[in-house]
Coordinates of C-alpha atoms and ligand atoms in Angstrom, one line a residue:
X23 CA -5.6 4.1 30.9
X24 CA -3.6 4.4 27.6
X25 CA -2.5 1.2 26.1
X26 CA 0.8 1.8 24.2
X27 CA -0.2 -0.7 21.5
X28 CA -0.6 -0.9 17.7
X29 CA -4.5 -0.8 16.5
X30 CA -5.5 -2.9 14.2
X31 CA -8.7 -3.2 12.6
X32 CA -9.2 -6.3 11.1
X33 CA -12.2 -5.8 8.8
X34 CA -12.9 -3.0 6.8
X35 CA -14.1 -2.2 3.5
X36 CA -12.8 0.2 0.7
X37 CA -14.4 0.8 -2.9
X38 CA -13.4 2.8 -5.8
X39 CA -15.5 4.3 -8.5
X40 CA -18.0 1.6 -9.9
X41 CA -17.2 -1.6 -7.6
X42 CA -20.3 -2.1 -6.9
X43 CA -23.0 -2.9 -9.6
X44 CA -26.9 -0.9 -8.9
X45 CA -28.6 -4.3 -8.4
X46 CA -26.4 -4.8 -5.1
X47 CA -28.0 -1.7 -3.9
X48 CA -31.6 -3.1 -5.3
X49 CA -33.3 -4.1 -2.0
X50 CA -32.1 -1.2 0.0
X51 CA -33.5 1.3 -2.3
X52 CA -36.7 -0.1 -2.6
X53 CA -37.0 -0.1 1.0
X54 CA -35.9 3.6 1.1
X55 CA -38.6 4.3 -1.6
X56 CA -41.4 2.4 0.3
X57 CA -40.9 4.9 3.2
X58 CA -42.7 7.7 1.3
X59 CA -45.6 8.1 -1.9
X60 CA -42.8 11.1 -3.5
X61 CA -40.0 8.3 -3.6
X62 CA -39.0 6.3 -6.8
X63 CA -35.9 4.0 -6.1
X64 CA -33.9 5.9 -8.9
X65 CA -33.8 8.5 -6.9
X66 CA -31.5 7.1 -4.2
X67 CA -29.5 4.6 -6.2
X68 CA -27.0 7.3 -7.6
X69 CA -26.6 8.5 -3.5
X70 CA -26.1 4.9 -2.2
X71 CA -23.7 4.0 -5.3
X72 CA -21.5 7.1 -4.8
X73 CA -21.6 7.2 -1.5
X74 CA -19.2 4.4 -0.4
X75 CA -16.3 5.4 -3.1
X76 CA -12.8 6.5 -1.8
X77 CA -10.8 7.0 -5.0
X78 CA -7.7 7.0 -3.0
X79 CA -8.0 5.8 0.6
X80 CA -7.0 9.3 1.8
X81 CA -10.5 9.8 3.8
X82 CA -10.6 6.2 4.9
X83 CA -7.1 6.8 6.5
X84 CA -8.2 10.1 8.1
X85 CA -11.1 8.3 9.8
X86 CA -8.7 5.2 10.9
X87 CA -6.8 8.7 12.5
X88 CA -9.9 10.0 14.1
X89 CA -10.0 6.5 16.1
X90 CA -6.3 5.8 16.1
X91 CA -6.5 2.9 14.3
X92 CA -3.1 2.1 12.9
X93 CA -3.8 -0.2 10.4
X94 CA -6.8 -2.3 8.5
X95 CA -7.2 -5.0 7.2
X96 CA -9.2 -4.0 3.9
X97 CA -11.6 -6.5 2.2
X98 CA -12.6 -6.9 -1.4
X99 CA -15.7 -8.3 -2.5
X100 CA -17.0 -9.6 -5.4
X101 CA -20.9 -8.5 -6.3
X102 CA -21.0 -9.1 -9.9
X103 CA -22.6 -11.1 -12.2
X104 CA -22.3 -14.8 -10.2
X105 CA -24.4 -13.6 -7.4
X106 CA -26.2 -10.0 -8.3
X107 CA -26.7 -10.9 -12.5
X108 CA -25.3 -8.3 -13.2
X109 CA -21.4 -6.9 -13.0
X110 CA -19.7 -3.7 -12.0
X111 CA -18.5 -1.2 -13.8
X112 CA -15.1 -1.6 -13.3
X113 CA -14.5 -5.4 -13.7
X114 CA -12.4 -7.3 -10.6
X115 CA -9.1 -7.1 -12.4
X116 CA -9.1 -3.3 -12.5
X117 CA -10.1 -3.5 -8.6
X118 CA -7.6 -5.9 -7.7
X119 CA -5.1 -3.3 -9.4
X120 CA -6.6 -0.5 -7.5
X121 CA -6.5 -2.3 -4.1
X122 CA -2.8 -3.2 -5.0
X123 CA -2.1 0.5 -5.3
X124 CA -3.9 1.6 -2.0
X125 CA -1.6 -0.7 -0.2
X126 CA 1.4 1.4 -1.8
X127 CA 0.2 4.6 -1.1
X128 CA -0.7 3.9 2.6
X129 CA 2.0 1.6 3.3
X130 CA 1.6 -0.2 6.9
X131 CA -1.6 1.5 7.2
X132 CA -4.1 -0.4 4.4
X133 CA -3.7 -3.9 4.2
X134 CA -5.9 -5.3 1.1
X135 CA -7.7 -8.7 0.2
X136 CA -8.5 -9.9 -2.8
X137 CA -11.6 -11.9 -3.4
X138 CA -12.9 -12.8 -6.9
X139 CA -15.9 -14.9 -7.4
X140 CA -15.4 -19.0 -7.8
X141 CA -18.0 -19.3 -10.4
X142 CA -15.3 -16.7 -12.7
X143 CA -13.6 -19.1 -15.0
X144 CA -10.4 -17.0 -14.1
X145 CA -11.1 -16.8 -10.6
X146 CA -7.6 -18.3 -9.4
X147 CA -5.1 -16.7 -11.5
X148 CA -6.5 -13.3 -10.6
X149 CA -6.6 -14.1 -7.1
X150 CA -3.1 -15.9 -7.4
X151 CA -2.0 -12.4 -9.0
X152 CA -3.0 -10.1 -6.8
X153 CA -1.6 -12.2 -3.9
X154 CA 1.7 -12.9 -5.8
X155 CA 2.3 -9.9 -7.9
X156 CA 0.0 -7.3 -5.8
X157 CA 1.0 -8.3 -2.6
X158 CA -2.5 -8.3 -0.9
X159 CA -2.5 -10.1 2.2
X160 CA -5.4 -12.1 2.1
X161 CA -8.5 -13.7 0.1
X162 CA -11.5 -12.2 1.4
X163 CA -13.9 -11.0 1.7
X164 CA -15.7 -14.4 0.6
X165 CA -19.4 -14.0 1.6
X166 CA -21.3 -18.0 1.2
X167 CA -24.4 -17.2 -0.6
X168 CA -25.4 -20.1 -2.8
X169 CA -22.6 -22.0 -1.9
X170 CA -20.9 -22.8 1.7
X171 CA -17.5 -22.1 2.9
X172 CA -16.7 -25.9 2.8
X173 CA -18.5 -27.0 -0.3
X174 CA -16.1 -29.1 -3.0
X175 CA -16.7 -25.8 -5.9
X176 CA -15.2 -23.4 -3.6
X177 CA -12.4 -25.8 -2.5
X178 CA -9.7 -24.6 -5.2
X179 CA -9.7 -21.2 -3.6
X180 CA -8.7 -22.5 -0.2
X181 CA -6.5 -24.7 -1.4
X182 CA -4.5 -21.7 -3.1
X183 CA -4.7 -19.7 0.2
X184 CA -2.9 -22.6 1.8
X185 CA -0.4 -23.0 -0.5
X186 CA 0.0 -19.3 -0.8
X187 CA -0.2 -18.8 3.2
X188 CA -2.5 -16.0 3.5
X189 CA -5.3 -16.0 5.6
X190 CA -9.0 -16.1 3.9
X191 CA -11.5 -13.9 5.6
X192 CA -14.8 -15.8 5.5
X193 CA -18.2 -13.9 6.5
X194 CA -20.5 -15.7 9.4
X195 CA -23.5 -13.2 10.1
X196 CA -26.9 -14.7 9.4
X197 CA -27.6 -12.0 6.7
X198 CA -25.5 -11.4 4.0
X199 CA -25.1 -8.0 1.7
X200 CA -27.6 -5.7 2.6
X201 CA -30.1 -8.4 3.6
X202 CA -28.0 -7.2 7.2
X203 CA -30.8 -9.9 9.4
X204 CA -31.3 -13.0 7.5
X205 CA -33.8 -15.1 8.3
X206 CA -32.2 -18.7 8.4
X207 CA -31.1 -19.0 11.6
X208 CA -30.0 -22.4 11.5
X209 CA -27.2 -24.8 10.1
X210 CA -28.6 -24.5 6.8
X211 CA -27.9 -21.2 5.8
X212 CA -24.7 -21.5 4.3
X213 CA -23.1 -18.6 6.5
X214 CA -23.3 -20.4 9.3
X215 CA -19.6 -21.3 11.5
X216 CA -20.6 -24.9 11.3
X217 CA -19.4 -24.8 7.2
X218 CA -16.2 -23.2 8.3
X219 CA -15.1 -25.5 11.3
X220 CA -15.9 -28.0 8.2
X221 CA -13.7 -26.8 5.6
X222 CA -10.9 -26.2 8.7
X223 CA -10.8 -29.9 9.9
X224 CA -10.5 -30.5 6.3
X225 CA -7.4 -28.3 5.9
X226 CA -5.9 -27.6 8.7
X227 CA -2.8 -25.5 8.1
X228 CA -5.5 -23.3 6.3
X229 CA -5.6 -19.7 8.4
X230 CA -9.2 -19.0 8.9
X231 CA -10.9 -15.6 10.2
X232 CA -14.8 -15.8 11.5
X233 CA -15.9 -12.7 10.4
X234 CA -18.4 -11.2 12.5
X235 CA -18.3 -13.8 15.1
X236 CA -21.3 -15.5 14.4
X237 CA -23.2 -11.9 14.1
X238 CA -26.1 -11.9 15.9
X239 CA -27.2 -15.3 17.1
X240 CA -24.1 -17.9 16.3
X241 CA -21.8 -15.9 18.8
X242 CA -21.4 -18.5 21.3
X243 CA -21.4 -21.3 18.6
X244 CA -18.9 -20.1 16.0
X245 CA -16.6 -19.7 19.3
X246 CA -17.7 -23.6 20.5
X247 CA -17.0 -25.1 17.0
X248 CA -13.4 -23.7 16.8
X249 CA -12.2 -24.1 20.1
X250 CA -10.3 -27.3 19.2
X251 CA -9.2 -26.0 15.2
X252 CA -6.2 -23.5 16.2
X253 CA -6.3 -22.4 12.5
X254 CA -9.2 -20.2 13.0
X255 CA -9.9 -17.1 14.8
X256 CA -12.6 -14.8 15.5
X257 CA -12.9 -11.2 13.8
X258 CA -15.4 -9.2 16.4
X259 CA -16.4 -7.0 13.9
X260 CA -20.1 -6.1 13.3
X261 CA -20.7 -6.3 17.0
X262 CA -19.9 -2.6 17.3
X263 CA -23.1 -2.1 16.4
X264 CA -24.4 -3.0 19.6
X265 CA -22.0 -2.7 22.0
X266 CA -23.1 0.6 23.1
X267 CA -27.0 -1.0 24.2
X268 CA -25.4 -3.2 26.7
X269 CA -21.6 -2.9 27.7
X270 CA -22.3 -5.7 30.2
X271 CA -23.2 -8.0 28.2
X272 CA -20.6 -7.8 25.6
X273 CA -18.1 -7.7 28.2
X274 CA -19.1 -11.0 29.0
X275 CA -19.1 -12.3 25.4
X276 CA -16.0 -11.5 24.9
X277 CA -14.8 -13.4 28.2
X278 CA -17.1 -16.4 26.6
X279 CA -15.3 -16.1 24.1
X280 CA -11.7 -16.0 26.0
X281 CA -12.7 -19.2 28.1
X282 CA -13.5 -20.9 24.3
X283 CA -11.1 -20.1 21.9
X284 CA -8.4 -17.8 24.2
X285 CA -7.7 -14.3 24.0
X286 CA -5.2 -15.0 21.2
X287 CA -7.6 -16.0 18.9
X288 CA -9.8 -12.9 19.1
X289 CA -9.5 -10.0 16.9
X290 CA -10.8 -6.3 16.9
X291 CA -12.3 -5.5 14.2
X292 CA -15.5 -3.4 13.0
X293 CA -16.5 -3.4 9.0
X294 CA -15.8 0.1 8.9
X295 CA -16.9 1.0 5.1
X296 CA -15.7 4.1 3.0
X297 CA -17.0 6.9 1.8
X298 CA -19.0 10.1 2.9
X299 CA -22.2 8.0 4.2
X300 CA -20.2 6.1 6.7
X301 CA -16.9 8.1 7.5
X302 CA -16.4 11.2 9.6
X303 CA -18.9 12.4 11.9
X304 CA -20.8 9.3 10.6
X305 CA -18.5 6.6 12.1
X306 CA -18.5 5.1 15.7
X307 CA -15.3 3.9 15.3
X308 CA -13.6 6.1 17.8
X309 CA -15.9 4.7 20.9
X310 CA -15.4 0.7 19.6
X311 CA -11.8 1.2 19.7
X312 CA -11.5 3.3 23.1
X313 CA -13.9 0.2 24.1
X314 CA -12.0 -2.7 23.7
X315 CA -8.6 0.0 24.8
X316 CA -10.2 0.5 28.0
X317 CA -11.3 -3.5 28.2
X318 CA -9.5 -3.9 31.8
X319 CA -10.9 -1.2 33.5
X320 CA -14.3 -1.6 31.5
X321 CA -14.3 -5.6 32.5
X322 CA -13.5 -4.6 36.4
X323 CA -17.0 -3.0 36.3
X324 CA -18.6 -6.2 35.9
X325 CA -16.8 -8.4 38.1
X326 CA -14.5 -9.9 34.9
X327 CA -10.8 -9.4 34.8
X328 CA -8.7 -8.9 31.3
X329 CA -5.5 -8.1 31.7
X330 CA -3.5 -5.5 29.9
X331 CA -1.7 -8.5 27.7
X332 CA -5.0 -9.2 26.5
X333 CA -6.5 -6.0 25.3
X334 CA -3.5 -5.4 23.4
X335 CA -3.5 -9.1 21.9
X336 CA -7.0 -8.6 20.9
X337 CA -6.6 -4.9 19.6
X338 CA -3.4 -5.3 17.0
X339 CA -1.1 -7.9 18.0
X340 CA -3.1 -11.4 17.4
X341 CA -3.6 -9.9 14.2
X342 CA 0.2 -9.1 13.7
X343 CA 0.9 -12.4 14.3
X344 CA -1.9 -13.9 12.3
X345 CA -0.6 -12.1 9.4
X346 CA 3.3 -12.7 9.7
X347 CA 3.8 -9.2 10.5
X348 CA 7.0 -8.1 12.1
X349 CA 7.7 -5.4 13.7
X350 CA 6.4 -1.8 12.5
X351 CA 4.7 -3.2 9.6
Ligands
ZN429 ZN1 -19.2 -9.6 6.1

């Protein structure tokens, strides 16, 4: 079955030249270099560093086409200084710039965030810019390490997206950067949903996305602790990963997840990243979208039922609608 349905891929990430600073990539390169005596750390860095940039989106877009995606939702982060010790090469002004222009060079297919570190003195007027002047769509994506979600320092920012009335994208997977695990598994590690179902009793007009849903472990509790906050929803993204081991099972997540929170509050989405390590032959994105397109017949299998109504809620429209999107944008 074909769905005749917008795609929409709610979490994706897109870097230009020099967004991301070499200690980000510290950890994974050591680990590359521990695999063999001949391997020195250098030696990788420039590979991992250059191999996520897109300078225009144009390849990003040509993958989204491989998997008939229509549109994505495309994240900023901010790995500078506050969190890494050390910043970027090109400082989160000039990114917020270039994310504005991606947006105008693939109109109603990229859809950028802005996200800007809260321990930046300037933090809010650049993300009040880029929202106001650069017409990104949303603050995110804000990643709790060293700080939760619902803490008082981080407060300002949410505030702003409420007044504003876009949507912050707020990561929940227990590991954070390229830590992809964790090790925390409970309610103290700061990425856990319990901060987020916090900071959205607290402001409740606030639009809230869950990525990852909870990625691996918190799946059935990030779902449990919003059911009853209609102001978040869950991005499925991440669980692409493993959907493939076991279809069963994450069939009947997701219909955990639709007796929880409701099909309308579940989006697809998959953390696609740019660049000539992850896109092309590289990416799995095709099969995660022909998944969840071929959810009612895929469900059947197992004994659930999703209707058509659903798979196409899940796959563009919730997201449409979360967004303020009207038709054929
Ligand atoms: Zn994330």
């Amino acid at each position: 079955m074909d769905l005749d349905v917008p795609v929409i891929d709610s979490h994706a990430h897109i870097w230009g030249e020099g967004f991301v600073p070499p200690a980000f990539f510290a950890k994974a390169a050591k680990e590359w270099a521990a695999k063999a005596t001949d391997r020195r750390a250098d030696m990788i860095m420039p590979k991992l560093l250059n191999g996520i940039v897109d300078p225009d989106g144009d390849d990003f877009i040509a993958n989204m086409d491989r998997a008939g995606v229509d549109a994505s939702m495309v994240m900023m982060i901010d790995v500078g200084a506050p969190v890494f010790g050390e910043d970027a090469k090109t400082p989160p002004e000039a990114q917020i710039e270039f994310y504005a222009a991606l947006q105008k060079r693939h109109p109603k297919r990229l859809h950028c965030h802005v996200a800007v570190d809260f321990r930046r003195p300037d933090h809010l007027d650049l993300i009040r810019r880029g929202v106001v002047h650069g017409g990104l769509k949303g603050i995110g994506e804000i990643t709790p390490d060293g700080f939760s979600a619902a803490d008082d320092a981080i407060r300002p920012v949410m505030m702003l997206a409420n007044d504003l009335g876009v949507p912050v994208q707020i990561h929940t997977r227990t590991g954070v950067w390229t830590d992809f695990a964790g090790t925390d598994f409970s309610e103290r590690n700061p990425v856990h949903p319990v901060h987020i179902a916090r900071l959205a009793k607290a402001l409740p007009e606030l639009k809230i996305i869950l990525c990852h849903a909870g990625f691996p472990h918190w799946w059935h509790r990030a779902a449990e602790l919003i059911a009853d906050l209609p102001n978040c929803v869950l991005d499925i993204s991440n669980w692409n990963e493993v959907f493939h081991h076991d279809e069963a099972e994450m069939i009947a997540r997701l219909a955990a997840w639709r007796g929880l929170v409701g099909a309308e509050r579940i989006l697809f989405a998959s953390d696609q990243a740019s660049g000539p390590r992850f896109t092309g032959e590289r990416s799995k994105l095709p099969d995660w979208v022909s998944f969840i397109r071929a959810l009612p017949e895929n469900a059947t299998q197992w004994g659930y039922c999703f209707s058509e109504a659903e798979a196409k809620a899940i796959l563009g429209e919730n997201a449409a609608r979360i967004y303020g999107f009207s038709q054929g944008e």
